[in-house]
Amino acid sequence: MKMYYKNTHKPQLHIAFRRAMMLALCALSTIFTVPTWAQVIGGDVYGGGKMGAVNSTSTATTVTINSGSVRTVFGGGQEGEVSGNTQVVVNGGEIGGAKWNGSIHGGVFGAGDGAAAVVTGSSNVKIQGGTIHNNVYGGGNQADLIGCTEVLLQAGVM
């Protein structure tokens, strides 16, 4: 009686190797095809929702800007209520630009944007670097902050 050996692991290794190669190729193509302008957000960054509420018993929203370019930063939402604390930290990057001078845009707000963007909690804003072309506010833009605010300027260009 003749016995034949069949390697059952070979197809599984081939599939795993093929998947690993495809994953590596996808990662490399993503790294080399992301344009430099991808670090620019032409609009605003919000910690909360647009016409939607965020509820928490502690820090409800945290926005951290490390690099890149954005127009305006809000710790709260756009016409969206936040129940809890907001935190905005700017470590680097650019907020706003010369074209936004004289407007509310190009700044940093600890709370929300719009009458319905009430923040019930405290607002904490830390500027530790970066360039901000307009103002820094602990509160919101036409939005109530029901609580206290702390603004800490440690570094950066304004």
mmCIF file of C-alpha atoms in Angstrom:
data_model
loop_
_atom_site.group_PDB
_atom_site.id
_atom_site.type_symbol
_atom_site.label_atom_id
_atom_site.label_comp_id
_atom_site.label_asym_id
_atom_site.label_seq_id
_atom_site.Cartn_x
_atom_site.Cartn_y
_atom_site.Cartn_z
ATOM 1 C CA MET A 1 0.000 0.000 0.000
ATOM 2 C CA LYS A 2 1.394 3.336 -1.037
ATOM 3 C CA MET A 3 0.803 6.419 1.079
ATOM 4 C CA TYR A 4 0.966 9.886 -0.255
ATOM 5 C CA TYR A 5 1.864 12.864 1.875
ATOM 6 C CA LYS A 6 -0.270 15.953 1.436
ATOM 7 C CA ASN A 7 0.963 19.219 2.918
ATOM 8 C CA THR A 8 -2.191 20.802 4.312
ATOM 9 C CA HIS A 9 -0.371 23.883 5.616
ATOM 10 C CA LYS A 10 0.879 25.077 2.245
ATOM 11 C CA PRO A 11 -2.419 26.627 1.029
ATOM 12 C CA GLN A 12 -2.948 28.391 4.366
ATOM 13 C CA LEU A 13 0.576 29.832 4.357
ATOM 14 C CA HIS A 14 0.108 30.982 0.777
ATOM 15 C CA ILE A 15 -3.120 32.804 1.673
ATOM 16 C CA ALA A 16 -1.595 34.409 4.756
ATOM 17 C CA PHE A 17 1.478 35.524 2.778
ATOM 18 C CA ARG A 18 -0.695 36.944 0.023
ATOM 19 C CA ARG A 19 -2.837 38.875 2.534
ATOM 20 C CA ALA A 20 0.260 40.263 4.262
ATOM 21 C CA MET A 21 1.732 41.395 0.936
ATOM 22 C CA MET A 22 -1.527 43.091 -0.101
ATOM 23 C CA LEU A 23 -1.734 44.864 3.246
ATOM 24 C CA ALA A 24 1.868 46.055 2.946
ATOM 25 C CA LEU A 25 1.309 47.293 -0.618
ATOM 26 C CA CYS A 26 -1.847 49.157 0.422
ATOM 27 C CA ALA A 27 -0.023 50.794 3.314
ATOM 28 C CA LEU A 28 2.880 51.861 1.082
ATOM 29 C CA SER A 29 0.586 53.238 -1.619
ATOM 30 C CA THR A 30 -1.333 55.219 1.007
ATOM 31 C CA ILE A 31 1.840 56.695 2.467
ATOM 32 C CA PHE A 32 3.214 57.749 -0.900
ATOM 33 C CA THR A 33 -0.034 59.047 -2.413
ATOM 34 C CA VAL A 34 -1.310 61.343 0.373
ATOM 35 C CA PRO A 35 -0.878 64.895 -0.939
ATOM 36 C CA THR A 36 0.620 67.581 1.277
ATOM 37 C CA TRP A 37 -2.614 69.603 1.205
ATOM 38 C CA ALA A 38 -4.359 66.766 3.026
ATOM 39 C CA GLN A 39 -3.240 68.365 6.291
ATOM 40 C CA VAL A 40 -5.442 71.387 5.545
ATOM 41 C CA ILE A 41 -9.049 71.481 6.707
ATOM 42 C CA GLY A 42 -10.736 74.348 4.883
ATOM 43 C CA GLY A 43 -13.424 74.744 7.524
ATOM 44 C CA ASP A 44 -13.845 74.505 11.253
ATOM 45 C CA VAL A 45 -13.095 71.794 13.820
ATOM 46 C CA TYR A 46 -15.734 71.069 16.484
ATOM 47 C CA GLY A 47 -15.524 68.911 19.582
ATOM 48 C CA GLY A 48 -19.300 68.488 19.667
ATOM 49 C CA GLY A 49 -21.938 67.683 17.113
ATOM 50 C CA LYS A 50 -23.832 69.644 14.485
ATOM 51 C CA MET A 51 -27.317 70.144 15.924
ATOM 52 C CA GLY A 52 -26.683 67.102 18.112
ATOM 53 C CA ALA A 53 -26.027 66.851 21.825
ATOM 54 C CA VAL A 54 -23.041 65.370 23.620
ATOM 55 C CA ASN A 55 -23.574 64.255 27.231
ATOM 56 C CA SER A 56 -20.933 63.178 29.728
ATOM 57 C CA THR A 57 -20.303 63.324 33.464
ATOM 58 C CA SER A 58 -16.698 64.484 33.001
ATOM 59 C CA THR A 59 -14.834 65.725 29.917
ATOM 60 C CA ALA A 60 -17.363 65.491 27.120
ATOM 61 C CA THR A 61 -15.188 66.779 24.276
ATOM 62 C CA THR A 62 -11.463 67.110 23.654
ATOM 63 C CA VAL A 63 -9.940 68.737 20.571
ATOM 64 C CA THR A 64 -6.155 68.602 20.106
ATOM 65 C CA ILE A 65 -4.415 70.348 17.205
ATOM 66 C CA ASN A 66 -0.815 69.189 16.714
ATOM 67 C CA SER A 67 -0.132 70.260 13.122
ATOM 68 C CA GLY A 68 -1.819 71.160 9.878
ATOM 69 C CA SER A 69 -4.087 74.077 9.120
ATOM 70 C CA VAL A 70 -7.728 74.726 10.077
ATOM 71 C CA ARG A 71 -9.995 77.767 9.981
ATOM 72 C CA THR A 72 -11.528 77.898 13.492
ATOM 73 C CA VAL A 73 -11.518 75.532 16.478
ATOM 74 C CA PHE A 74 -14.479 75.037 18.847
ATOM 75 C CA GLY A 75 -14.509 72.846 21.951
ATOM 76 C CA GLY A 76 -18.287 72.555 21.736
ATOM 77 C CA GLY A 77 -20.639 71.853 18.869
ATOM 78 C CA GLN A 78 -22.180 73.768 15.990
ATOM 79 C CA GLU A 79 -25.696 74.486 17.237
ATOM 80 C CA GLY A 80 -25.260 71.345 19.350
ATOM 81 C CA GLU A 81 -25.413 71.299 23.147
ATOM 82 C CA VAL A 82 -22.626 69.821 25.264
ATOM 83 C CA SER A 83 -23.379 68.618 28.805
ATOM 84 C CA GLY A 84 -19.966 68.177 30.380
ATOM 85 C CA ASN A 85 -16.557 69.783 30.126
ATOM 86 C CA THR A 86 -14.808 70.841 26.933
ATOM 87 C CA GLN A 87 -11.075 70.898 26.343
ATOM 88 C CA VAL A 88 -9.117 72.467 23.465
ATOM 89 C CA VAL A 89 -5.335 72.022 23.232
ATOM 90 C CA VAL A 90 -3.264 73.654 20.491
ATOM 91 C CA ASN A 91 0.280 72.247 20.325
ATOM 92 C CA GLY A 92 1.144 73.322 16.783
ATOM 93 C CA GLY A 93 -0.226 74.019 13.354
ATOM 94 C CA GLU A 94 -1.986 77.076 12.027
ATOM 95 C CA ILE A 95 -5.458 78.277 12.930
ATOM 96 C CA GLY A 96 -7.048 80.798 10.600
ATOM 97 C CA GLY A 97 -5.178 83.020 8.227
ATOM 98 C CA ALA A 98 -4.863 86.640 7.201
ATOM 99 C CA LYS A 99 -8.107 86.488 5.202
ATOM 100 C CA TRP A 100 -10.074 85.827 8.433
ATOM 101 C CA ASN A 101 -8.738 88.875 10.326
ATOM 102 C CA GLY A 102 -11.596 91.027 11.591
ATOM 103 C CA SER A 103 -14.038 88.093 11.745
ATOM 104 C CA ILE A 104 -14.723 85.457 14.374
ATOM 105 C CA HIS A 105 -13.087 82.883 12.119
ATOM 106 C CA GLY A 106 -9.456 82.033 12.561
ATOM 107 C CA GLY A 107 -9.685 81.813 16.334
ATOM 108 C CA VAL A 108 -10.054 79.298 19.129
ATOM 109 C CA PHE A 109 -13.221 78.926 21.235
ATOM 110 C CA GLY A 110 -13.485 76.761 24.319
ATOM 111 C CA ALA A 111 -17.263 76.374 23.946
ATOM 112 C CA GLY A 112 -19.666 76.090 21.006
ATOM 113 C CA ASP A 113 -20.842 77.954 17.909
ATOM 114 C CA GLY A 114 -24.407 79.312 17.751
ATOM 115 C CA ALA A 115 -27.262 79.991 20.175
ATOM 116 C CA ALA A 116 -28.163 76.296 20.575
ATOM 117 C CA ALA A 117 -24.537 75.300 21.290
ATOM 118 C CA VAL A 118 -24.800 75.733 25.059
ATOM 119 C CA VAL A 119 -22.030 74.123 27.097
ATOM 120 C CA THR A 120 -22.994 73.097 30.631
ATOM 121 C CA GLY A 121 -19.674 72.434 32.329
ATOM 122 C CA SER A 122 -16.252 73.999 32.341
ATOM 123 C CA SER A 123 -14.185 75.056 29.353
ATOM 124 C CA ASN A 124 -10.424 74.526 29.312
ATOM 125 C CA VAL A 125 -8.269 76.061 26.539
ATOM 126 C CA LYS A 126 -4.485 75.483 26.394
ATOM 127 C CA ILE A 127 -2.303 77.134 23.761
ATOM 128 C CA GLN A 128 1.116 75.455 23.853
ATOM 129 C CA GLY A 129 2.314 76.222 20.325
ATOM 130 C CA GLY A 130 1.226 76.921 16.781
ATOM 131 C CA THR A 131 0.060 80.091 15.044
ATOM 132 C CA ILE A 132 -3.355 81.596 15.738
ATOM 133 C CA HIS A 133 -4.360 84.441 13.434
ATOM 134 C CA ASN A 134 -7.299 85.705 15.454
ATOM 135 C CA ASN A 135 -8.570 85.617 19.037
ATOM 136 C CA VAL A 136 -8.696 82.968 21.754
ATOM 137 C CA TYR A 137 -11.915 82.706 23.780
ATOM 138 C CA GLY A 138 -12.722 80.580 26.797
ATOM 139 C CA GLY A 139 -16.422 80.714 25.930
ATOM 140 C CA GLY A 140 -18.299 80.285 22.677
ATOM 141 C CA ASN A 141 -19.356 82.231 19.614
ATOM 142 C CA GLN A 142 -22.896 83.418 20.418
ATOM 143 C CA ALA A 143 -23.163 80.316 22.594
ATOM 144 C CA ASP A 144 -23.626 80.277 26.356
ATOM 145 C CA LEU A 145 -21.173 78.623 28.695
ATOM 146 C CA ILE A 146 -22.873 77.622 31.934
ATOM 147 C CA GLY A 147 -19.836 76.978 34.078
ATOM 148 C CA CYS A 148 -16.307 78.297 34.398
ATOM 149 C CA THR A 149 -13.514 78.716 31.910
ATOM 150 C CA GLU A 150 -9.724 78.585 32.015
ATOM 151 C CA VAL A 151 -7.478 79.866 29.236
ATOM 152 C CA LEU A 152 -3.758 79.058 29.493
ATOM 153 C CA LEU A 153 -1.327 80.624 27.016
ATOM 154 C CA GLN A 154 2.094 78.984 27.279
ATOM 155 C CA ALA A 155 3.598 79.394 23.807
ATOM 156 C CA GLY A 156 2.679 80.015 20.210
ATOM 157 C CA VAL A 157 2.355 82.947 17.832
ATOM 158 C CA MET A 158 -0.678 85.199 17.866
#
